PDB file of C-alpha atoms in Angstrom:
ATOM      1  CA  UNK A   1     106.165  83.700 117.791  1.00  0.00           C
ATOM      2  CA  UNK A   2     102.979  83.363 119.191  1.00  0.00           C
ATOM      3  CA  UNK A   3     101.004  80.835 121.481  1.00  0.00           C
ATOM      4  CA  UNK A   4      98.260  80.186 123.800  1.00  0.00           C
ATOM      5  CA  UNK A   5     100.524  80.697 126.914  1.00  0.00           C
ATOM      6  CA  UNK A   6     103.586  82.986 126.276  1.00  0.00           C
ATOM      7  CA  UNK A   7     102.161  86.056 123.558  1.00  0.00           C
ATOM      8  CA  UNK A   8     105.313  88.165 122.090  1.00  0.00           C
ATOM      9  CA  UNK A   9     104.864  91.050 120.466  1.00  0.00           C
ATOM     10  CA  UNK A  10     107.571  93.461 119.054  1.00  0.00           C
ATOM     11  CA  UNK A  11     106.712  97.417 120.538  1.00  0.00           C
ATOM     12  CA  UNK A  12     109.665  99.432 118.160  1.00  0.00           C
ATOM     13  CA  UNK A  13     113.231  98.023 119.813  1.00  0.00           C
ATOM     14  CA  UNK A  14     111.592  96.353 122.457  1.00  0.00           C
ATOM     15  CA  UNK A  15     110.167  92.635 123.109  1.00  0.00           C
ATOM     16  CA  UNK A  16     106.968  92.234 124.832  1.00  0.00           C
ATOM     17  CA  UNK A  17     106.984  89.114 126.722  1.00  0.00           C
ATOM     18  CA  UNK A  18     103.254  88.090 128.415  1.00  0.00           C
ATOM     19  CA  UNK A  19     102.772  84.881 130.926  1.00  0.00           C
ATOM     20  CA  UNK A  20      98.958  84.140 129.269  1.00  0.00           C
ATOM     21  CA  UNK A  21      97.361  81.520 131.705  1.00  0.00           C
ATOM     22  CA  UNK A  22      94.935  83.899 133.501  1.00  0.00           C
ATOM     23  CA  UNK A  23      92.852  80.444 134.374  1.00  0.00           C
ATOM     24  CA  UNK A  24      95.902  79.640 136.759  1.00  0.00           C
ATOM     25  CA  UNK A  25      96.696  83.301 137.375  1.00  0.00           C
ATOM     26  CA  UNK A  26      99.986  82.741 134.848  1.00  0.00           C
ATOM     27  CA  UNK A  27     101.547  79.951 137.199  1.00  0.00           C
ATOM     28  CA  UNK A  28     104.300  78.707 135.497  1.00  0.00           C
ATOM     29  CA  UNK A  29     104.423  75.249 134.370  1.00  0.00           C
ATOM     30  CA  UNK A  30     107.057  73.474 132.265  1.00  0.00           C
ATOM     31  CA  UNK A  31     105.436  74.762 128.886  1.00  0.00           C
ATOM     32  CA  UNK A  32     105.710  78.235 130.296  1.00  0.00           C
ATOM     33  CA  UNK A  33     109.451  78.034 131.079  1.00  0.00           C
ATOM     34  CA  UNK A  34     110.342  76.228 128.121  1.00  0.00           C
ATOM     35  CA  UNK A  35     108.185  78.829 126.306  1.00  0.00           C
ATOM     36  CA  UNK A  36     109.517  81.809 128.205  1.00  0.00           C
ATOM     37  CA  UNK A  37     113.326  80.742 127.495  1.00  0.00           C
ATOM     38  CA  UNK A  38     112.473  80.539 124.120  1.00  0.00           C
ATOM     39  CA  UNK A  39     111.182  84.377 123.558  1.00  0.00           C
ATOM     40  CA  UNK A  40     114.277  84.882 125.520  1.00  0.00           C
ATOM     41  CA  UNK A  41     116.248  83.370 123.085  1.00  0.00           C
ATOM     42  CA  UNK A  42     114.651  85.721 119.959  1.00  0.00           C
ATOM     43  CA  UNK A  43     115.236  88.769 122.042  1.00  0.00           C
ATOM     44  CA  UNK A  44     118.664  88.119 122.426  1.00  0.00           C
ATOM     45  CA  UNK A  45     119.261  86.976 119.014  1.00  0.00           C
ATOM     46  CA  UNK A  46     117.426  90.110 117.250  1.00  0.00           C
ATOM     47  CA  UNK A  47     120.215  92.552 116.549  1.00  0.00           C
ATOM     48  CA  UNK A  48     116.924  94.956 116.043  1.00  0.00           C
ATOM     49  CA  UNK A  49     115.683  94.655 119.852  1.00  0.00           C
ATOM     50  CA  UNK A  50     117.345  96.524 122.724  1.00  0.00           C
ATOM     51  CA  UNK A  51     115.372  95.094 125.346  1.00  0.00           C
ATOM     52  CA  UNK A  52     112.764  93.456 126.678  1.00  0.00           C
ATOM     53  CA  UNK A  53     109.362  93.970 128.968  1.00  0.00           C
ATOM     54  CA  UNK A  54     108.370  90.993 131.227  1.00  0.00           C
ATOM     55  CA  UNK A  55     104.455  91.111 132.055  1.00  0.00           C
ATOM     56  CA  UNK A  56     101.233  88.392 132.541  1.00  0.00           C
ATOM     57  CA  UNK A  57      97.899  88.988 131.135  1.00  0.00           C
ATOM     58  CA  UNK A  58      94.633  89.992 132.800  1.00  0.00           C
ATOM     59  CA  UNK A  59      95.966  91.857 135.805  1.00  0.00           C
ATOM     60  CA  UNK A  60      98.285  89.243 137.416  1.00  0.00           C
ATOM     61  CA  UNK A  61     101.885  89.070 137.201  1.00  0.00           C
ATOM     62  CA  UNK A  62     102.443  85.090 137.782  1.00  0.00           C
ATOM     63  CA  UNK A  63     101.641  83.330 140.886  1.00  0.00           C
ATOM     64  CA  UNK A  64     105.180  81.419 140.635  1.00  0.00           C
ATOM     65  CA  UNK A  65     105.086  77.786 140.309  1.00  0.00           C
ATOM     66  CA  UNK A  66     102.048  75.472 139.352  1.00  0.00           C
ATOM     67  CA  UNK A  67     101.502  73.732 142.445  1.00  0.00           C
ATOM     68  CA  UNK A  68      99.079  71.149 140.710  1.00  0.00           C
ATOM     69  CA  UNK A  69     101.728  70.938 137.514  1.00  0.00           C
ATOM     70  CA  UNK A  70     104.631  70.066 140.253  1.00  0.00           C
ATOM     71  CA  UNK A  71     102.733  67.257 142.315  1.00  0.00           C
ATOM     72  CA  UNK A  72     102.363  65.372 139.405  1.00  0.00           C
ATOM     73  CA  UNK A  73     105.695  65.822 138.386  1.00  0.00           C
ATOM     74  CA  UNK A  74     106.273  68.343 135.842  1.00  0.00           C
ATOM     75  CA  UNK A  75     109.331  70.712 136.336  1.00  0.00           C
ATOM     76  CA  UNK A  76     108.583  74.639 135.469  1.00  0.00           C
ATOM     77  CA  UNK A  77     112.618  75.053 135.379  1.00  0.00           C
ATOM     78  CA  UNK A  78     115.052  75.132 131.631  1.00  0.00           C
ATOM     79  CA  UNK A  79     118.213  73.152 132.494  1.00  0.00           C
ATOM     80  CA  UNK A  80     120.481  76.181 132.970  1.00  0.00           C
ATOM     81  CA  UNK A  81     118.069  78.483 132.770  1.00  0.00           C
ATOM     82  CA  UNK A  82     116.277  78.115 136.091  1.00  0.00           C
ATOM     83  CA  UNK A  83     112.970  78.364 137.230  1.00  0.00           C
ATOM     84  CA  UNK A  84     110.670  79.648 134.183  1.00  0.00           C
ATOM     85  CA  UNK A  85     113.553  79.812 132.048  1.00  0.00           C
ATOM     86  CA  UNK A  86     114.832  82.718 133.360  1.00  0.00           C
ATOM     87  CA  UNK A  87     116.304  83.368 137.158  1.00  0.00           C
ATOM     88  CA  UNK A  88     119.252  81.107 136.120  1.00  0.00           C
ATOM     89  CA  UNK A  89     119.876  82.531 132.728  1.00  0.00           C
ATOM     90  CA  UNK A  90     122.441  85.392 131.697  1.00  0.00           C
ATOM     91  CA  UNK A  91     120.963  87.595 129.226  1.00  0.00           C
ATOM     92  CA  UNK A  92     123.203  90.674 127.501  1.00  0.00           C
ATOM     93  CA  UNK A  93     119.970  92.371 127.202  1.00  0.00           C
ATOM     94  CA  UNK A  94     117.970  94.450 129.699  1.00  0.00           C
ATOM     95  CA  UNK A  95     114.727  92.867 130.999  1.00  0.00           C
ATOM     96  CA  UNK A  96     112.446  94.841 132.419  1.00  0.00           C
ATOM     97  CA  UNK A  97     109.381  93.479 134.768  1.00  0.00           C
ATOM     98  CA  UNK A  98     106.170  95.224 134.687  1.00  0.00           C
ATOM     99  CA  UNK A  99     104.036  93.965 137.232  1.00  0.00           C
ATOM    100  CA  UNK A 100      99.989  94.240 138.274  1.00  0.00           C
ATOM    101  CA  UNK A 101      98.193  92.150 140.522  1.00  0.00           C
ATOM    102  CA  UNK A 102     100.222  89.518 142.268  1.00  0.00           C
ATOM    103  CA  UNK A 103     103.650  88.686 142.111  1.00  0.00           C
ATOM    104  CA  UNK A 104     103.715  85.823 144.770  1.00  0.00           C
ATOM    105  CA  UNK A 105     106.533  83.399 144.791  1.00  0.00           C
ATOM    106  CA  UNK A 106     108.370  82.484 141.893  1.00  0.00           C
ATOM    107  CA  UNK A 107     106.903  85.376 140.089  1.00  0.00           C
ATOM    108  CA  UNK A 108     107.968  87.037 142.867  1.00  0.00           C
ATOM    109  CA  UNK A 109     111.732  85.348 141.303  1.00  0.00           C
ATOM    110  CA  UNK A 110     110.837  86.050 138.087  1.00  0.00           C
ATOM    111  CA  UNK A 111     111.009  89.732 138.589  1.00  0.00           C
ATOM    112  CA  UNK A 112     113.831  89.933 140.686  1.00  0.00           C
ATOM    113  CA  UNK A 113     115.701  88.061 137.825  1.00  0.00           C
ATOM    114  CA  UNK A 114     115.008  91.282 135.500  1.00  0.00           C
ATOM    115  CA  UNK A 115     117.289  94.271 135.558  1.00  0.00           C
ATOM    116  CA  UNK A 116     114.322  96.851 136.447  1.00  0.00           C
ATOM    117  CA  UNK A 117     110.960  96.787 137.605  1.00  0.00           C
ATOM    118  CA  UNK A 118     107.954  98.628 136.929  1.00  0.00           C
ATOM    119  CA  UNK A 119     104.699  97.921 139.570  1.00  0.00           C
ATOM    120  CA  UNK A 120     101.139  99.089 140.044  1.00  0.00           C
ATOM    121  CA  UNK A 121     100.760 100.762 143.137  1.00  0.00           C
ATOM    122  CA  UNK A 122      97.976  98.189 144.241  1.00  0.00           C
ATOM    123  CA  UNK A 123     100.263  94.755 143.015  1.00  0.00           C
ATOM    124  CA  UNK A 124     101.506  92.107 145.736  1.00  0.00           C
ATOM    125  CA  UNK A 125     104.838  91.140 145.967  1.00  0.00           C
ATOM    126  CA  UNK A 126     104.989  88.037 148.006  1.00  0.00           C
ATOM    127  CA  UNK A 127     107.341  84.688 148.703  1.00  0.00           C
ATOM    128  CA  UNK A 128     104.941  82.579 150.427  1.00  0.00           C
ATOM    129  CA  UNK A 129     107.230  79.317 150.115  1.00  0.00           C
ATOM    130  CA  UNK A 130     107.326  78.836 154.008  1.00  0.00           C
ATOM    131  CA  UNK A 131     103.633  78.918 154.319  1.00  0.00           C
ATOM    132  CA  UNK A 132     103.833  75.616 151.820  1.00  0.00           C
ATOM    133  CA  UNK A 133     106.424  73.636 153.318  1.00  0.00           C
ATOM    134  CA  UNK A 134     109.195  75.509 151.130  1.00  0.00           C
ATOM    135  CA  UNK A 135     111.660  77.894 150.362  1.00  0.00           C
ATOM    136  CA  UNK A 136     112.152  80.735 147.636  1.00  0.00           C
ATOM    137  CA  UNK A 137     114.837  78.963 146.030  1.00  0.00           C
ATOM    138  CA  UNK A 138     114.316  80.255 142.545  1.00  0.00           C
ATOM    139  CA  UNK A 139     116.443  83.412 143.651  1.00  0.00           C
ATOM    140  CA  UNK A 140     114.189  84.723 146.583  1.00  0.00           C
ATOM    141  CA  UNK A 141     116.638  83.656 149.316  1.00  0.00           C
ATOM    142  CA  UNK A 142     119.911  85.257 147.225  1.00  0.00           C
ATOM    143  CA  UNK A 143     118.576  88.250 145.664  1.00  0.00           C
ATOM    144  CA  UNK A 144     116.205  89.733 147.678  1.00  0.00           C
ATOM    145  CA  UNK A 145     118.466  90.455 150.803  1.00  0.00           C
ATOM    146  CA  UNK A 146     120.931  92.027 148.574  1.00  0.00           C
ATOM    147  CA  UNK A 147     117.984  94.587 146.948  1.00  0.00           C
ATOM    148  CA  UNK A 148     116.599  95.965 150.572  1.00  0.00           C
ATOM    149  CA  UNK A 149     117.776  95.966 154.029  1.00  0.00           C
ATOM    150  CA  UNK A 150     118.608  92.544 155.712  1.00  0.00           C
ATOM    151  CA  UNK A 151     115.604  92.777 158.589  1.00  0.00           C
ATOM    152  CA  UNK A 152     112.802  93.379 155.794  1.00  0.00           C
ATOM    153  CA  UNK A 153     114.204  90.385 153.345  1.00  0.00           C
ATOM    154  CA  UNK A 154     113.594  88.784 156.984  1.00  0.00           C
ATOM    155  CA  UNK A 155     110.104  89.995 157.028  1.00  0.00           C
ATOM    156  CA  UNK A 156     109.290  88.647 153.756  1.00  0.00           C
ATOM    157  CA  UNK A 157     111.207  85.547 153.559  1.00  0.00           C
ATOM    158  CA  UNK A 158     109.869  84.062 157.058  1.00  0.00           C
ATOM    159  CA  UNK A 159     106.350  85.420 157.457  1.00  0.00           C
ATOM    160  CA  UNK A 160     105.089  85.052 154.048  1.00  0.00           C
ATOM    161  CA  UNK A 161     103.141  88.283 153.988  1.00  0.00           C
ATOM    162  CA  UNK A 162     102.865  90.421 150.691  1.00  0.00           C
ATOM    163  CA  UNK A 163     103.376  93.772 150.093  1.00  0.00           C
ATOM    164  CA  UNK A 164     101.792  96.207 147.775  1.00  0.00           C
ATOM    165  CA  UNK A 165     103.631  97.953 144.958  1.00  0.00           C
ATOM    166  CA  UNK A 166     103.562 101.244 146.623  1.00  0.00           C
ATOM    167  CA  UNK A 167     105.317  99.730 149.704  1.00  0.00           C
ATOM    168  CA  UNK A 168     108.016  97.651 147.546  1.00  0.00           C
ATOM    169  CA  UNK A 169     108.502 101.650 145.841  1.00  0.00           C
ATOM    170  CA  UNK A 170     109.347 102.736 149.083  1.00  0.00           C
ATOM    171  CA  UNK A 171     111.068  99.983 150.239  1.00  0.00           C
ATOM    172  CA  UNK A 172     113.306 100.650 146.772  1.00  0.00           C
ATOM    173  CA  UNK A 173     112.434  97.517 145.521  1.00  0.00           C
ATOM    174  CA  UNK A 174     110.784  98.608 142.410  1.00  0.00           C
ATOM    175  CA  UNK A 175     112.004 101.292 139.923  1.00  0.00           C
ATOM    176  CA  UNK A 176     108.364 102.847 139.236  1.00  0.00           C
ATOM    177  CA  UNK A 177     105.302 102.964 141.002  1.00  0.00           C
ATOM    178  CA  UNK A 178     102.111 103.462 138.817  1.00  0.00           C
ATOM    179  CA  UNK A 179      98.484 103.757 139.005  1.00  0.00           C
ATOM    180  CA  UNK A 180      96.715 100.603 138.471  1.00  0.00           C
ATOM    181  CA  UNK A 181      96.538  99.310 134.579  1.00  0.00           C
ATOM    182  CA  UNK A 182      99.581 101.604 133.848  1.00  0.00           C
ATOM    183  CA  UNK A 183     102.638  99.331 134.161  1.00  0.00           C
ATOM    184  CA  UNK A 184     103.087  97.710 130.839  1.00  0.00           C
ATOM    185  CA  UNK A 185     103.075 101.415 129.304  1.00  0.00           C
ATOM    186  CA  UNK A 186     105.455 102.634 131.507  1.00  0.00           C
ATOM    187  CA  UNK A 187     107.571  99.939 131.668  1.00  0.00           C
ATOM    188  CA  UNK A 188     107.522 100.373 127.499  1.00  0.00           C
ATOM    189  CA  UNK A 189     108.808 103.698 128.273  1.00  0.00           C
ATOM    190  CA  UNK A 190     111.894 102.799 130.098  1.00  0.00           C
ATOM    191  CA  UNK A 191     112.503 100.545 127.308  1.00  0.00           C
ATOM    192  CA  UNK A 192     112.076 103.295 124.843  1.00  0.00           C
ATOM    193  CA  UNK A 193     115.167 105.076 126.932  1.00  0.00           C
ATOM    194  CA  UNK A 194     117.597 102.404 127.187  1.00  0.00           C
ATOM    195  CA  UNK A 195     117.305 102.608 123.376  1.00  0.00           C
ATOM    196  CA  UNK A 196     119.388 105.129 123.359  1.00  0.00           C
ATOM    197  CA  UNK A 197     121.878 103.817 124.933  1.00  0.00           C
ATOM    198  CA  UNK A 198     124.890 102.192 123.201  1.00  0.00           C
ATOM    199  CA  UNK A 199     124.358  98.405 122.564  1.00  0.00           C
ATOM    200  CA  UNK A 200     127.398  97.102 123.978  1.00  0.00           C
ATOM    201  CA  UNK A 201     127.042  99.724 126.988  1.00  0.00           C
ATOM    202  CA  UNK A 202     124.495  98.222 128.226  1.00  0.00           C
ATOM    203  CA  UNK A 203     125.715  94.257 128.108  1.00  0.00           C
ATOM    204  CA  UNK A 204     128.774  95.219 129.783  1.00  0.00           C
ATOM    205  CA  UNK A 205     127.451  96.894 132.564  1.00  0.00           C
ATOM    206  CA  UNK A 206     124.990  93.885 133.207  1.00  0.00           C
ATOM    207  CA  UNK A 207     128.167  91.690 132.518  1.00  0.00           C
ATOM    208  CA  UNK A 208     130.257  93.875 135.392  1.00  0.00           C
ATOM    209  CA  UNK A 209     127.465  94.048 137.940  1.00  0.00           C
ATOM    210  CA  UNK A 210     127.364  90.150 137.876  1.00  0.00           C
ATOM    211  CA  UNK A 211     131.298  89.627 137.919  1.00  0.00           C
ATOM    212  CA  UNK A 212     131.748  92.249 140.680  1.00  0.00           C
ATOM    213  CA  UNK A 213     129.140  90.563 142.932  1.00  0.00           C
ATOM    214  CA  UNK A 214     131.038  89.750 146.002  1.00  0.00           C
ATOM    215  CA  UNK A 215     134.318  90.227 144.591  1.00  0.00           C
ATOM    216  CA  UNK A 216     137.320  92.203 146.063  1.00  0.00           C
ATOM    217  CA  UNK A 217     137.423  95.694 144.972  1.00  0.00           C
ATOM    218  CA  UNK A 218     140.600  95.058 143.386  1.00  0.00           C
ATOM    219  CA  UNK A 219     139.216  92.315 141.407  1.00  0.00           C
ATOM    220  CA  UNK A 220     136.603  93.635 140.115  1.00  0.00           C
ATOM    221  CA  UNK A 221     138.634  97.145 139.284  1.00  0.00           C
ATOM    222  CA  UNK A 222     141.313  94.346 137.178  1.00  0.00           C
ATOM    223  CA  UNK A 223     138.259  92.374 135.563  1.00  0.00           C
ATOM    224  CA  UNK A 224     136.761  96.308 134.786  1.00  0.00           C
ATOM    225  CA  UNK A 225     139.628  97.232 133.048  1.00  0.00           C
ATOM    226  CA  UNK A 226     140.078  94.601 130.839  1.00  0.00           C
ATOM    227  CA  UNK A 227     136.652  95.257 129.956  1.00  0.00           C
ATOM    228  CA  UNK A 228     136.725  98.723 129.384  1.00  0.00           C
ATOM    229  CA  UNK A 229     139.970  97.383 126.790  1.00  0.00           C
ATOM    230  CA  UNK A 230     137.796  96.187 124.563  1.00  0.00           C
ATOM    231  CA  UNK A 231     134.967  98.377 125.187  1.00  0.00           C
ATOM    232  CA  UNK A 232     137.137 101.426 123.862  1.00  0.00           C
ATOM    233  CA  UNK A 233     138.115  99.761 120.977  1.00  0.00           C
ATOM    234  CA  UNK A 234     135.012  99.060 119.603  1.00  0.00           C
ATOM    235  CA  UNK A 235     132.907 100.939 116.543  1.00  0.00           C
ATOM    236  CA  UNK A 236     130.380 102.194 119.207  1.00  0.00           C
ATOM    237  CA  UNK A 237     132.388 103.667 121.571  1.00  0.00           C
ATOM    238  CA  UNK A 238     133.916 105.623 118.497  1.00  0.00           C
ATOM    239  CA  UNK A 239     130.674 106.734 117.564  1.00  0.00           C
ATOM    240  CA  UNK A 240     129.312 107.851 121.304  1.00  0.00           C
ATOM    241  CA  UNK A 241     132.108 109.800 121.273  1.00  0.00           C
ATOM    242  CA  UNK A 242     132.255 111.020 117.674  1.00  0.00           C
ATOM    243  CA  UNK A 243     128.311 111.779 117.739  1.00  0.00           C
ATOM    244  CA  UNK A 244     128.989 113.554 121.115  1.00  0.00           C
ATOM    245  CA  UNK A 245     131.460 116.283 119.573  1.00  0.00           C
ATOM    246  CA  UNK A 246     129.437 116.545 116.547  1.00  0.00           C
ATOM    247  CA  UNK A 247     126.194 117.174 118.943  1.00  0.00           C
ATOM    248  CA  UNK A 248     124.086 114.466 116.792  1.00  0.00           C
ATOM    249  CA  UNK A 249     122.638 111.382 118.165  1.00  0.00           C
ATOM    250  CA  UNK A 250     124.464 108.339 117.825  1.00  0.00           C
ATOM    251  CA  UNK A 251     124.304 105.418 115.281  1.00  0.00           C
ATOM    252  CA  UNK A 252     124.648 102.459 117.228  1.00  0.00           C
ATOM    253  CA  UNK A 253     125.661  99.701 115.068  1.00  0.00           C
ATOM    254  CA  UNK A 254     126.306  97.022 118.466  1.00  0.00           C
ATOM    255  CA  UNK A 255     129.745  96.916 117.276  1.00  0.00           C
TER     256      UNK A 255
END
């Protein structure tokens, strides 16, 4: 699938997924999301891909919402799915952001909504909603005080103020911190590494994390075991095991 506003492009077992509006620094407007949920939809469906790699062209990461799209009406948000078809959504898959230049509202959202994220040390993370008469209610208001200390979500959240990659690195915000222009191959490399990892693995951990959000420890432990149930029973789990004794790699199979 390819188009004028969402390019995909298959790197080995990875998706590459690129916001391509650099006229409107790759706002997203309700073509974008429906676009975006869509190459969503073919990573998860490919058996053959293990994960995908979130990016926008020409330097910029997204600059969230299309304010000129929204005051005349039109809706960047999948029904379900959330803003740009993704901060609502549930994928199985890993998604991995890889972000240069700014990242400033809901593309702020958009790469909180990804499992990892890769960053330029000169790219600006910012949720400027309150400077607009808003809030960050794509996810910025939920996620980001549960990814860094309460008092600097504060910081964010209220002022409006961006902060570079390299800050958001130290901060522990973002997994990687690169040199400018490098984030896309890096991020490619992390992706090349969860390759390795068992299919199944890797959904149920993203499936656990989510379940055990807020939940008693008990709970989650009861919900965790039931999982692990079916986990051991499956072909994979076999073979991790098998391949491990045998000091091969594995043949994942996602079964």
């Amino acid at each position: 699938m390819s188009t004028n506003e969402v390019r995909v492009q298959r790197v080995d077992s990875t998706l590459l997924i690129t916001i391509d509006r650099p006229h409107a620094r790759n706002a997203v407007n309700s073509a974008v999301a429906a676009l975006l949920s869509k190459a969503l939809d073919e990573l998860e469906a490919d058996t053959t891909l293990r994960s995908g790699v979130l990016t926008g062209s020409q330097g910029t990461f997204s600059a969230g919402m299309d304010l000129k799209a929204a005051l005349e009406g039109e809706l960047p948000t999948v029904p379900g799915r959330g803003f740009g078809g993704l901060t609502e959504a549930e994928l199985t898959k890993p998604l991995i952001a890889a972000v240069e230049g700014f990242a400033l509202g809901g593309g702020f959202e958009l790469a909180l909504s990804c499992d990892l994220i890769v960053a330029a040390e000169d790219a600006k993370f910012g949720l400027p909603e309150v400077r607009r008469g808003l809030v960050a209610a794509a996810g910025g208001v939920i996620r980001l005080p549960k990814r860094i200390p309460y008092h600097l979500a504060m910081e964010l959240l209220l002022t409006g103020r961006p902060v570079s990659g390299d800050r958001a690195g130290r901060l522990g915000l973002v997994n990687q911190v690169t040199a400018p222009g490098e984030a896309v191959a890096a991020a490619l490399e992390l992706a090349q590494q969860l390759a390795h990892s068992a299919p199944l693995s890797l959904a149920m951990v993203k499936r656990l994390v989510r379940s055990g959000d807020g939940m008693p420890e008990a709970d989650a432990f009861a919900v965790q075991r039931a999982a692990m149930d079916t986990l051991m029973a499956s072909a994979d789990a076999h073979e991790g095991m098998t391949a491990f004794a045998e000091r091969r790699e594995p043949r994942w199979t996602g079964k």
